[in-house]
Short mmCIF file of C-alpha atoms in Angstrom, two decimals:
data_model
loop_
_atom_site.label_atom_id
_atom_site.label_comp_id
_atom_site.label_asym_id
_atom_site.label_seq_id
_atom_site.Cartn_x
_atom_site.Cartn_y
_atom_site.Cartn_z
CA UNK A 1 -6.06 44.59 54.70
CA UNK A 2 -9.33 45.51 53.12
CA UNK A 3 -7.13 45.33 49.51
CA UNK A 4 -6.38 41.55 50.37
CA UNK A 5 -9.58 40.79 51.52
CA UNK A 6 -10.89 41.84 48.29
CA UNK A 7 -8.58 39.97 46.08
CA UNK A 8 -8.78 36.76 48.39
CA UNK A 9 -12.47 36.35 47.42
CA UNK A 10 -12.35 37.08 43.87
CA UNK A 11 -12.62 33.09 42.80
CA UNK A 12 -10.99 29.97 44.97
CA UNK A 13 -7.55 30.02 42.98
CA UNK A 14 -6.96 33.83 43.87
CA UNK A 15 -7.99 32.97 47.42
CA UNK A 16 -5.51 30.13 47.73
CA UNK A 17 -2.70 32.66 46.24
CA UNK A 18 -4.12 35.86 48.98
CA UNK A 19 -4.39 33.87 52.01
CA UNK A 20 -0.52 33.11 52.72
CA UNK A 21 -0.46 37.27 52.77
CA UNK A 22 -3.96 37.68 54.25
CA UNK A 23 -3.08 35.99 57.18
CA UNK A 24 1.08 36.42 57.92
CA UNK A 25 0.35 39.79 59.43
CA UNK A 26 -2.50 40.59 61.93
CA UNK A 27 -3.37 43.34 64.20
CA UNK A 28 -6.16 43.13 66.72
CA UNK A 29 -7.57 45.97 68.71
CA UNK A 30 -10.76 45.15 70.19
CA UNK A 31 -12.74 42.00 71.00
CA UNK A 32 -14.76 41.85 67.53
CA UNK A 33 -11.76 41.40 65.65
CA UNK A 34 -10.03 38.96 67.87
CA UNK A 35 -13.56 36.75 67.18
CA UNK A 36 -13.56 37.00 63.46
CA UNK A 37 -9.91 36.23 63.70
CA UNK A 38 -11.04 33.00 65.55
CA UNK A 39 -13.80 31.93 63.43
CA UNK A 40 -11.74 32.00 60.32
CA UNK A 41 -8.84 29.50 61.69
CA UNK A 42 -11.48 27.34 63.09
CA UNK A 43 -13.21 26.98 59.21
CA UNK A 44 -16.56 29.03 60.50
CA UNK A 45 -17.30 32.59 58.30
CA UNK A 46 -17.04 36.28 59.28
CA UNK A 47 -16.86 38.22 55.95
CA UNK A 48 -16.53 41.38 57.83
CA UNK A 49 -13.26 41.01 58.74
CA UNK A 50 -11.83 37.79 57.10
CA UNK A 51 -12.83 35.65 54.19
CA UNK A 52 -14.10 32.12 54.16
CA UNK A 53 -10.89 29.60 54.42
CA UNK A 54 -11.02 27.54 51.68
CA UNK A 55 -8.40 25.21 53.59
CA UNK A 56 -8.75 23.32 57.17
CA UNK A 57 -8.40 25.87 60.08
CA UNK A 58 -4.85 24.29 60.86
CA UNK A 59 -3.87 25.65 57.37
CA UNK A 60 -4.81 28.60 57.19
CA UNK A 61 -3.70 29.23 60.99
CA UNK A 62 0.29 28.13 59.33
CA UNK A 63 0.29 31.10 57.42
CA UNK A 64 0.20 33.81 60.35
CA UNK A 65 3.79 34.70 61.42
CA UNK A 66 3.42 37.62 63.23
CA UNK A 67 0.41 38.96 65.67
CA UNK A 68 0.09 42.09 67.25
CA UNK A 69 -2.74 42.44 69.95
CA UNK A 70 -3.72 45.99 71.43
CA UNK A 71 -6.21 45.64 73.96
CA UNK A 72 -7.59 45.40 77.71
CA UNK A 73 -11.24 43.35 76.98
CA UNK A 74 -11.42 40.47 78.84
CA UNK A 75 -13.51 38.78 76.68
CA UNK A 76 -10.37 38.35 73.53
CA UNK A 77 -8.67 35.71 76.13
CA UNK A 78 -10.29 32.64 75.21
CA UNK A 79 -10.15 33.97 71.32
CA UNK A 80 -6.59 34.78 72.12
CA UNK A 81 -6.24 31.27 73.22
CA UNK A 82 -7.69 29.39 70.39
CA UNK A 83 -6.03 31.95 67.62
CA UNK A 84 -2.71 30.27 69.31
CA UNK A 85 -3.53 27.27 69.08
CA UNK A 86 -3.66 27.11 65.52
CA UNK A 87 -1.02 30.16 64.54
CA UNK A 88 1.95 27.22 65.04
CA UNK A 89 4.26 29.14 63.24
CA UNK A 90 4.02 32.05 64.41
CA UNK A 91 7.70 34.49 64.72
CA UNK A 92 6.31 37.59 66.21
CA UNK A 93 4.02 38.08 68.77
CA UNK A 94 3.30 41.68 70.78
CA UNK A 95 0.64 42.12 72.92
CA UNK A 96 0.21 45.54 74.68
CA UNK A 97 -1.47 46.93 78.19
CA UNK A 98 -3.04 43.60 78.75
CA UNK A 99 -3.89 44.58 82.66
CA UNK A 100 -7.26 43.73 82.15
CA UNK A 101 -7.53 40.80 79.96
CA UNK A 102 -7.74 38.12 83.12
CA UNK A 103 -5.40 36.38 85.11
CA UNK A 104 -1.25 37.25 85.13
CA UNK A 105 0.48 36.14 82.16
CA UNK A 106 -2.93 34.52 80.34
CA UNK A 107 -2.36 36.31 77.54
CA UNK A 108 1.43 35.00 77.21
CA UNK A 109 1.76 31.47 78.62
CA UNK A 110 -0.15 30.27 75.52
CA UNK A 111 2.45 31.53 73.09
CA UNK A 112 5.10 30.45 75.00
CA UNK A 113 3.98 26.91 75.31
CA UNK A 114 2.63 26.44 71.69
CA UNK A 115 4.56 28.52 69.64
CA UNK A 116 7.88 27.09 69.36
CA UNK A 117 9.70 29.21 66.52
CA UNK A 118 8.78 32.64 68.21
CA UNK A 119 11.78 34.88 66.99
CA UNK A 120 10.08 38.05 68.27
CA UNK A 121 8.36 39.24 72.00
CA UNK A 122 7.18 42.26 72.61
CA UNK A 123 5.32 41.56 76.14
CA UNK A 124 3.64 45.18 77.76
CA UNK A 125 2.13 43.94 81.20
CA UNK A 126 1.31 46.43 83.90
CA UNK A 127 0.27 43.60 86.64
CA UNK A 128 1.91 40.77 86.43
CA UNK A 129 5.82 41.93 87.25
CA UNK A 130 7.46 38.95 87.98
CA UNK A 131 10.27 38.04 85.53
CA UNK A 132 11.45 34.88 87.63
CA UNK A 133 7.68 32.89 86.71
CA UNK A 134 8.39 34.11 83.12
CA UNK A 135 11.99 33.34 82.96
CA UNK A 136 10.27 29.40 83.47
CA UNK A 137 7.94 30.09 80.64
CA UNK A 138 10.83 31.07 78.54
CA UNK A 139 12.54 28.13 78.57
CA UNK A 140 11.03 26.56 75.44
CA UNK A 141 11.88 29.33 73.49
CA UNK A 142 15.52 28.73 72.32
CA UNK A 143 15.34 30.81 68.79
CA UNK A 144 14.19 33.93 70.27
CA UNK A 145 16.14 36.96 69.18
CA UNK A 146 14.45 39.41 70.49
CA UNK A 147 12.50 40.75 73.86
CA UNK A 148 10.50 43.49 74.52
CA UNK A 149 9.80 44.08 78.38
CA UNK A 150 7.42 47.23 79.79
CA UNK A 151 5.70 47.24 83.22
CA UNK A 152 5.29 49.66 85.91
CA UNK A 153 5.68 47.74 88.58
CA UNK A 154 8.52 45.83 89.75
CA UNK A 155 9.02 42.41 90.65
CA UNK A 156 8.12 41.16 93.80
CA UNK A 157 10.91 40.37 96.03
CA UNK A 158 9.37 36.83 96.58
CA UNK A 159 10.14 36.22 93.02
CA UNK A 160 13.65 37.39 93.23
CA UNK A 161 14.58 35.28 96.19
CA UNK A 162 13.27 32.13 95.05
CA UNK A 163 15.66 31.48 92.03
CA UNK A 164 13.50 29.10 88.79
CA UNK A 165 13.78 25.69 89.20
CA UNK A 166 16.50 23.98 86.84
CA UNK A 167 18.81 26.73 86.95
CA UNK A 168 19.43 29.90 84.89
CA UNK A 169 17.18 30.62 82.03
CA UNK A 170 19.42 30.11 78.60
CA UNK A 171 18.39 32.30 75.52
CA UNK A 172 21.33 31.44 72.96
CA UNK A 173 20.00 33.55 69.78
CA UNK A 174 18.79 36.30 71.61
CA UNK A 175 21.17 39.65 70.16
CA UNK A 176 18.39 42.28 71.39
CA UNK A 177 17.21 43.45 74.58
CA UNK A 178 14.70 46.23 75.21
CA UNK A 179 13.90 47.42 78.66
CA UNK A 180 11.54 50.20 79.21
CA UNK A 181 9.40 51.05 82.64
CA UNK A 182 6.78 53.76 82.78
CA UNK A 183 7.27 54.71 86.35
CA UNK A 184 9.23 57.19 88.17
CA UNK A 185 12.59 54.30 88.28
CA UNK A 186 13.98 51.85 86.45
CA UNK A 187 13.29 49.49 89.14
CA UNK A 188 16.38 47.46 91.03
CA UNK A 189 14.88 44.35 91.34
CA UNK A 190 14.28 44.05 87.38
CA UNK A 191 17.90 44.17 86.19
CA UNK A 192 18.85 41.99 88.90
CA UNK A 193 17.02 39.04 87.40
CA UNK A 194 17.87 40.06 83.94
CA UNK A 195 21.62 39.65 85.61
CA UNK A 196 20.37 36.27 85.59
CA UNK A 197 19.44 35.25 82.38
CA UNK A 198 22.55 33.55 80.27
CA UNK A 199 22.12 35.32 76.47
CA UNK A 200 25.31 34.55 75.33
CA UNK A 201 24.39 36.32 71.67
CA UNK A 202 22.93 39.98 73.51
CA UNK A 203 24.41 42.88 70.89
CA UNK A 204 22.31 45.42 71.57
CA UNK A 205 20.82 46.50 75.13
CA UNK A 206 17.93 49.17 75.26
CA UNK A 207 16.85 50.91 78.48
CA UNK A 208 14.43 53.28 78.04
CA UNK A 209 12.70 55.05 81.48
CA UNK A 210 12.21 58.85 82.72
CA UNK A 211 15.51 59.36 84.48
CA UNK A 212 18.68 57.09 85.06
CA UNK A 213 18.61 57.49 89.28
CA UNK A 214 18.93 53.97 89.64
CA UNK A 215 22.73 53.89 88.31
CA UNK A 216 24.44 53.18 91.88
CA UNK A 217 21.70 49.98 92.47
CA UNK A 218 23.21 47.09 92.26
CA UNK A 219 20.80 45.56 89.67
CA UNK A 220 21.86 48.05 87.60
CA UNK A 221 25.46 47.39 87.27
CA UNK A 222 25.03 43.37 87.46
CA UNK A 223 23.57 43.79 84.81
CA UNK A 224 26.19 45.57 82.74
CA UNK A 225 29.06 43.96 84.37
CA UNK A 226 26.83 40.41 83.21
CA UNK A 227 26.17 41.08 79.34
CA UNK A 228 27.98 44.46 79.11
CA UNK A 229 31.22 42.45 77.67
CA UNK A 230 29.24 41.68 74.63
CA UNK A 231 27.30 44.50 74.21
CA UNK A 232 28.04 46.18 70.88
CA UNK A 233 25.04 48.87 71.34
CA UNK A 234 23.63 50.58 74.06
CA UNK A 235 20.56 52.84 74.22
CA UNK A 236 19.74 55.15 77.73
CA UNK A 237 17.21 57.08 76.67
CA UNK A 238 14.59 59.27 78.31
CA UNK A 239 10.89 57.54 77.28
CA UNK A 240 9.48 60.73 75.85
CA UNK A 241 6.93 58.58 73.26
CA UNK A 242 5.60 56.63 76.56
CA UNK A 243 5.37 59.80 79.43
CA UNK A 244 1.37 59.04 78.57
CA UNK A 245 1.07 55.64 80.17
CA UNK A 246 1.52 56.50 83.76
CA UNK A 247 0.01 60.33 84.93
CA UNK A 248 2.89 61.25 87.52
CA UNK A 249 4.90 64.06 87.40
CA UNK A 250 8.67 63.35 86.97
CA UNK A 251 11.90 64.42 88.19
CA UNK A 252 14.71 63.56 85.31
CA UNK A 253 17.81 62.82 86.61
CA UNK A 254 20.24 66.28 85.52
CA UNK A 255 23.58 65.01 87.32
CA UNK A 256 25.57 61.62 87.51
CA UNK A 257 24.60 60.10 90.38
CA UNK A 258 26.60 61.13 93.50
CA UNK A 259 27.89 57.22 93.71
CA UNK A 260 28.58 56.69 90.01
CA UNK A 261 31.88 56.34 88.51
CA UNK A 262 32.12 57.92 85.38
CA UNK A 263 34.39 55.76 84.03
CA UNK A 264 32.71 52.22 85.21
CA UNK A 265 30.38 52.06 81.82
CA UNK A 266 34.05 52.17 79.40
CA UNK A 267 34.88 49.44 81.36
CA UNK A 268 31.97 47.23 81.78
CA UNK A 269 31.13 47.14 77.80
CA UNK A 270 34.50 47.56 76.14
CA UNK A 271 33.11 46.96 72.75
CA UNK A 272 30.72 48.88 72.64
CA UNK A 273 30.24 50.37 69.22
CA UNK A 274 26.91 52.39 68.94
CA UNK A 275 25.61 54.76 72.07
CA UNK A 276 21.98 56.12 71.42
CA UNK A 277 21.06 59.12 73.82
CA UNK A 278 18.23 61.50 74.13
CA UNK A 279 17.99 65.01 73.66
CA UNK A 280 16.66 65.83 77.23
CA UNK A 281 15.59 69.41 77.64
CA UNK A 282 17.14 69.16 81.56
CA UNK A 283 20.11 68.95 80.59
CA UNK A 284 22.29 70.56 83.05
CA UNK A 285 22.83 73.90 80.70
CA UNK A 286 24.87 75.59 83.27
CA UNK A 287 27.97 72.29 83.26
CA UNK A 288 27.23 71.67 80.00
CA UNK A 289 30.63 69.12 80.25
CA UNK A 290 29.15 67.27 82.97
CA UNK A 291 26.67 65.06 81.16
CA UNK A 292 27.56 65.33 77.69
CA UNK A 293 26.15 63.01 76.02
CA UNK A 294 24.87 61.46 78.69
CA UNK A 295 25.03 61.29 82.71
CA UNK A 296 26.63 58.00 82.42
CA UNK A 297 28.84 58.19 79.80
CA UNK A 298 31.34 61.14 79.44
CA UNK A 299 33.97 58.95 77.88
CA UNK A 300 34.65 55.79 75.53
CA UNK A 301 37.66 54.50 73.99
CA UNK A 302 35.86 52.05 70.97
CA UNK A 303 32.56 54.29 70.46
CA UNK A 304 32.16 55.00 66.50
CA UNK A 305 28.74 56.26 66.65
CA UNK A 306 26.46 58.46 68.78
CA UNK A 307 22.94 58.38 68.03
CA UNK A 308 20.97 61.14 69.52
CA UNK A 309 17.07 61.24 69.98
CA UNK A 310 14.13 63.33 70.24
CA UNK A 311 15.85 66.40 69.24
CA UNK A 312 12.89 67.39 67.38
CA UNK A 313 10.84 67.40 70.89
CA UNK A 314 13.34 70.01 72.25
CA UNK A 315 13.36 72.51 69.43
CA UNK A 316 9.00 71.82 69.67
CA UNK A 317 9.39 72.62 73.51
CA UNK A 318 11.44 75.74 73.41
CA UNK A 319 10.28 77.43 70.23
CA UNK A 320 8.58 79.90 72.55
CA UNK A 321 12.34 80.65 73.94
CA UNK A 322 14.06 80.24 70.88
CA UNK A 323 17.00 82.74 70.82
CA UNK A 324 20.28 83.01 70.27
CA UNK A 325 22.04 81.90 73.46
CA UNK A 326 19.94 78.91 74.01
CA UNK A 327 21.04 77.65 70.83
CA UNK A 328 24.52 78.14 72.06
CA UNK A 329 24.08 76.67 75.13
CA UNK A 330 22.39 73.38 72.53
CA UNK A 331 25.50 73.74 70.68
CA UNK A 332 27.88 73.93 74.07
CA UNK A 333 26.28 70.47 74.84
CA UNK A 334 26.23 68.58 71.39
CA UNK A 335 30.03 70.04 70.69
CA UNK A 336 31.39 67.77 73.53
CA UNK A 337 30.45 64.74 71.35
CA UNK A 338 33.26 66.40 68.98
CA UNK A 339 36.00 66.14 71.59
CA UNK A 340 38.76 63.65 70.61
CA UNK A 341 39.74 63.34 74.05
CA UNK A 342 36.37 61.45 74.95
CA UNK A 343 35.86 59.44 71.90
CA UNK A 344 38.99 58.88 70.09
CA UNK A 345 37.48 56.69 67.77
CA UNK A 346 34.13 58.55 66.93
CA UNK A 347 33.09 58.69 63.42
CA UNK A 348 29.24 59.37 62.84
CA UNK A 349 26.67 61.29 64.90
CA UNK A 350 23.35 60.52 64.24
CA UNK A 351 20.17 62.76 64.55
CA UNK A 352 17.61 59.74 65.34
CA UNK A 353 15.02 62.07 64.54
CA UNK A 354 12.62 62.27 61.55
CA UNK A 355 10.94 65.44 62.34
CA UNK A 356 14.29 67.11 63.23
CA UNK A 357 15.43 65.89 59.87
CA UNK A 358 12.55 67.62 57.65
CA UNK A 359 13.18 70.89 59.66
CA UNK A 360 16.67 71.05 59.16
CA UNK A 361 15.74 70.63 54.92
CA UNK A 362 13.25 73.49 55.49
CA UNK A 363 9.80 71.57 55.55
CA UNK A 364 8.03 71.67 58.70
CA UNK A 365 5.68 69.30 59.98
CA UNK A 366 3.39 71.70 61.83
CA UNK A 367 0.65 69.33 62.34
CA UNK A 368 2.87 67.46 64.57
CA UNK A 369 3.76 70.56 67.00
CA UNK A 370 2.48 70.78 70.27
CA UNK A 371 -0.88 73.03 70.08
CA UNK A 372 0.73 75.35 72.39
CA UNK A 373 3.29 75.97 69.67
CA UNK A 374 2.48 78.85 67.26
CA UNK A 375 4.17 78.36 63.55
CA UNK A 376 4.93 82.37 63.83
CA UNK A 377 6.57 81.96 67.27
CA UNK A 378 9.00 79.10 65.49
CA UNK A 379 12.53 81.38 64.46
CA UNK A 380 13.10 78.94 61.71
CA UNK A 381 16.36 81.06 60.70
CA UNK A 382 18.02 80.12 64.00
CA UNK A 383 17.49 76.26 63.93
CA UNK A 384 18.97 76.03 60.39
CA UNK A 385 21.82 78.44 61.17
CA UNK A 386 22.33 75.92 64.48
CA UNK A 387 22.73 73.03 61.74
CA UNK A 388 24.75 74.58 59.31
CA UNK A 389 27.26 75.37 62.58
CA UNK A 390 26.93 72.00 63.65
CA UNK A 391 27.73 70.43 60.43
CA UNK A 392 30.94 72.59 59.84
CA UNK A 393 32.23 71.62 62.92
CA UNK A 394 31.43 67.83 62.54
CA UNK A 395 33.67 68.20 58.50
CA UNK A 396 36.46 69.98 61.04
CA UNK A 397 36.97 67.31 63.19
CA UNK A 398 36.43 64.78 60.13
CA UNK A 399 32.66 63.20 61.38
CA UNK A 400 30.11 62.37 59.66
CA UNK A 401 26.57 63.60 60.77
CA UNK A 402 23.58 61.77 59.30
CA UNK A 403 19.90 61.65 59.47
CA UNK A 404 17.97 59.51 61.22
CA UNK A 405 18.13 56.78 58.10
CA UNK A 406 21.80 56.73 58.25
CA UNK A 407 22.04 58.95 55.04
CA UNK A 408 25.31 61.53 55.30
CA UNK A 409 24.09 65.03 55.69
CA UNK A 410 25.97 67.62 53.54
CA UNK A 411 25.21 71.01 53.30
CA UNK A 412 22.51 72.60 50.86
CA UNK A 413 23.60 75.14 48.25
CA UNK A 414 20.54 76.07 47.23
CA UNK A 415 18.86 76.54 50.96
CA UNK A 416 22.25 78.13 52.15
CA UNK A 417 22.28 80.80 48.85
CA UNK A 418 18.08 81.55 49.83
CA UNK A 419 18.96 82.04 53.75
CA UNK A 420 22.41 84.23 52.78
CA UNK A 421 20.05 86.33 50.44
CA UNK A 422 17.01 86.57 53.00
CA UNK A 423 19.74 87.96 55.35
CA UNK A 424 21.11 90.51 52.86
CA UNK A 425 17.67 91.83 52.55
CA UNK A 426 16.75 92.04 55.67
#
C-alpha cells in the first residue's frame, strides 16, 4: 500500500494511472483508517493513509471492489456507512467480530442495500444471529456467489418460526457456502433456515465447527437432503485456526453419532466429487475403521478426491510422543482412504497442509511450532519414513497423493539416498 501511495503522488497523470489500484483493495483495522478512508472518497485530504483524489469522491469511490474491515470500534460505523455509499461497485466485502460496532446488522444492511454487484460476503457477527432478518436483506443481492457465515450464537427461535415475508430467499449464482460456528455445536436452528434458502447453483458446502454432534438434528440433514443433490464438494472439518475466538473447553465428537446412518450422506449428495476432512488428533485410535475419514462418511460411490487438513497440527501436537506405533496407528487410519471397497472411484488424496508439505521435503518451519515443542524432541526420521510408506501404498493402489497446491507428490531420490545412508551409519 505504502508502494502505491508513493507512486500515486508522484505528478497528477501517475495519480490518475495509481488510483484504480490504490483503491480496488482495502483493509481497515481500526477507526483511524476507516476515517482517512472516508475523507478521501468524500474529496477532503489525509496524506497519512491515502492521497489527495484528483477526481470527484464518486470516482474515486468506483474503483474499490473489494473491502475487508477488522474491527470492534464503534466509532468506524458512520465511516463505514459513508465509505458504502460511495464504493458502488464494490464485489467483496468481509467484515469480522463486529459485536461492538452498534446496533445488529449496522455494519451489513448498508452493503446490502447499496451495493448491488456484491459477488463476495464474508459476514463474522457474534450478536446478531438471526439468519431469517438477513435472509430479507439478501434479497437484492442476486449475483452473489459466495457466503461466509460465523457466529456463536444461534438464531432465535422467534426468527425461525416467523418465515420472511415474500417467500423463500432466491440466491441463483451462489456455488459456495461456508458455515463455521465457534461454539461447542453447530447449532440446529442455523441449518434449518439455510434448508430454506433456494441456491439452485450451491457446488461446494463448507461446515467448519469443533465436533459434528449435531448430525441426528434435523437441521442438519434438511439441509443436506435440500442442496446435498447438487453438492459437488463437501468440507466437515474440525475449526482448529478459530479454537481462539470462544475460551471453552471442547469435547470433539470421536464416534458417529448413536442415531446416524452411515450410509445417509452417499445418498443425500450423490455427486459429490471432493470430501475435505481434518486430521483430528481424537480420532478414535483404538476402531481406527470406524471413522475413517470421517464420522460421517465411511463410504462413497462417486468420491475422486479426499482432501485432508491440519495434518501438520497433529504431527506439532504429538512430537513429544512421536514413536513408532503411533505412526502406525496414523497410518491404520489414513490407509482406510485406500480401500476400494469404500471409494471405488477414488483417485487423489490431498494433504491440505502447507506446513505438512515443507516437512515431508525436509525443511521445517520451527518458528511455527507450538513453544511447548522442542526441535530436538521432533524424530524427523519417523515422519518422513511415515510418508515414504504412505506414498508407496497410494502408487499400489494406483492414487495419486498431492500437496496442498494440487502438485503430484513423487518420491525424492536424493532425500531417500541421504536418509538410507544416515541409517547405514547409524
Amino acid at each position: 500500500m505504502l508502494h502505491k501511495r508513493n507512486l500515486a503522488l508522484v505528478s497528477r497523470r501517475w495519480h490518475e494511472y495509481a488510483e484504480p489500484l490504490l483503491y480496488s483493495v482495502i483493509w481497515i483495522f481500526c477507526s483511524r483508517q476507516a476515517r482517512a478512508l472516508r475523507h478521501a472518497l468524500v474529496g477532503g485530504s489525509s496524506p497519512r493513509f491515502l492521497p489527495l483524489s484528483t477526481t470527484t469522491g464518486t470516482n474515486a469511490g468506483r474503483f474499490v471492489r473489494q473491502l475487508y474491515i477488522s474491527i470492534s470500534e464503534p466509532s468506524t460505523v458512520k465511516d463505514v456507512h459513508t465509505i458504502l455509499k460511495y464504493a458502488l461497485q464494490l464485489e467483496v466485502y468481509s467484515v469480522d467480530r463486529t459485536a461492538s460496532c452498534g446496533p445488529p446488522g449496522c455494519m451489513l444492511r448498508p452493503a446490502l442495500k447499496r451495493c448491488r454487484r456484491l459477488r463476495c460476503l464474508r459476514w463474522s457477527n457474534y450478536e446478531d444471529p438471526s439468519l431469517a432478518r438477513m435472509s430479507l436483506e439478501l434479497r437484492g443481492c442476486m449475483g452473489l456467489e459466495y457466503l461466509e457465515l460465523t457466529g456463536a450464537k444461534p438464531p432465535s427461535v422467534a426468527d425461525m418460526v416467523t418465515p420472511p415475508s415474500g417467500g423463500s430467499l432466491i440466491l441463483p449464482k451462489l456455488h459456495t457456502l461456508k458455515v463455521a460456528h465457534d461454539n461447542l455445536t453447530i447449532y440446529d436452528t442455523t441449518f434449518l433456515a439455510l434448508s430454506t434458502w433456494k441456491m439452485p447453483a450451491l457446488r461446494h458446502l463448507i461446515v467448519t465447527a469443533p465436533d459434528f454432534s449435531c448430525a441426528t438434528e434435523e437441521g442438519f440433514t434438511a439441509l443436506l437432503r435440500v442442496h446435498g443433490v447438487s453438492l459437488q464438494q463437501l468440507e466437515l472439518s474440525v475449526s482448529f485456526q478459530d479454537e481462539f475466538y470462544v475460551p471453552i473447553t471442547r469435547t470433539r465428537t470421536t464416534t458417529p453419532p448413536a442415531e446416524f446412518d452411515a450410509q445417509a450422506l452417499s445418498a443425500w449428495c450423490p455427486q459429490l466429487q471432493v470430501f475435505i476432512c481434518s486430521a483430528d488428533s481424537d480420532w478414535d485410535w483404538g476402531n481406527p475403521d470406524l471413522i475413517a475419514p470421517h464420522v460421517l462418511l465411511a463410504t462413497h460411490p462417486t468420491v475422486e478426491s479426499i482432501g485432508i487438513r491440519g495434518i501438520d497440527k497433529w504431527l506439532w501436537d504429538n512430537s513429544a510422543q512421536c514413536e513408532q506405533d503411533l505412526f502406525a496407528a496414523l497410518d491404520d487410519q489414513i490407509r482406510y482412504f485406500l480401500s476400494r471397497e469404500a471409494f471405488p472411484s477414488l483417485r487423489y488424496i490431498r494433504d491440505m497442509s502447507r506446513d505438512s508439505d515443507l516437512i515431508r521435503r525436509g525443511i521445517w518451519p520451527w518458528r511455527r511450532r507450538p513453544e511447548d515443542v522442542m526441535p530436538e524432541n521432533f524424530q524427523r526420521d519417523l515422519v518422513l519414513r511415515f510418508w515414504d510408506d504412505f506414498l508407496c501404498k497410494c502408487s499400489g493402489e494406483g492414487l495419486e497423493l498431492q500437496d496442498w497446491l494440487g502438485r503430484k507428490i513423487t518420491p525424492d531420490p536424493e532425500q531417500q539416498s541421504t536418509r538410507r545412508l544416515c541409517e547405514l551409519i547409524r
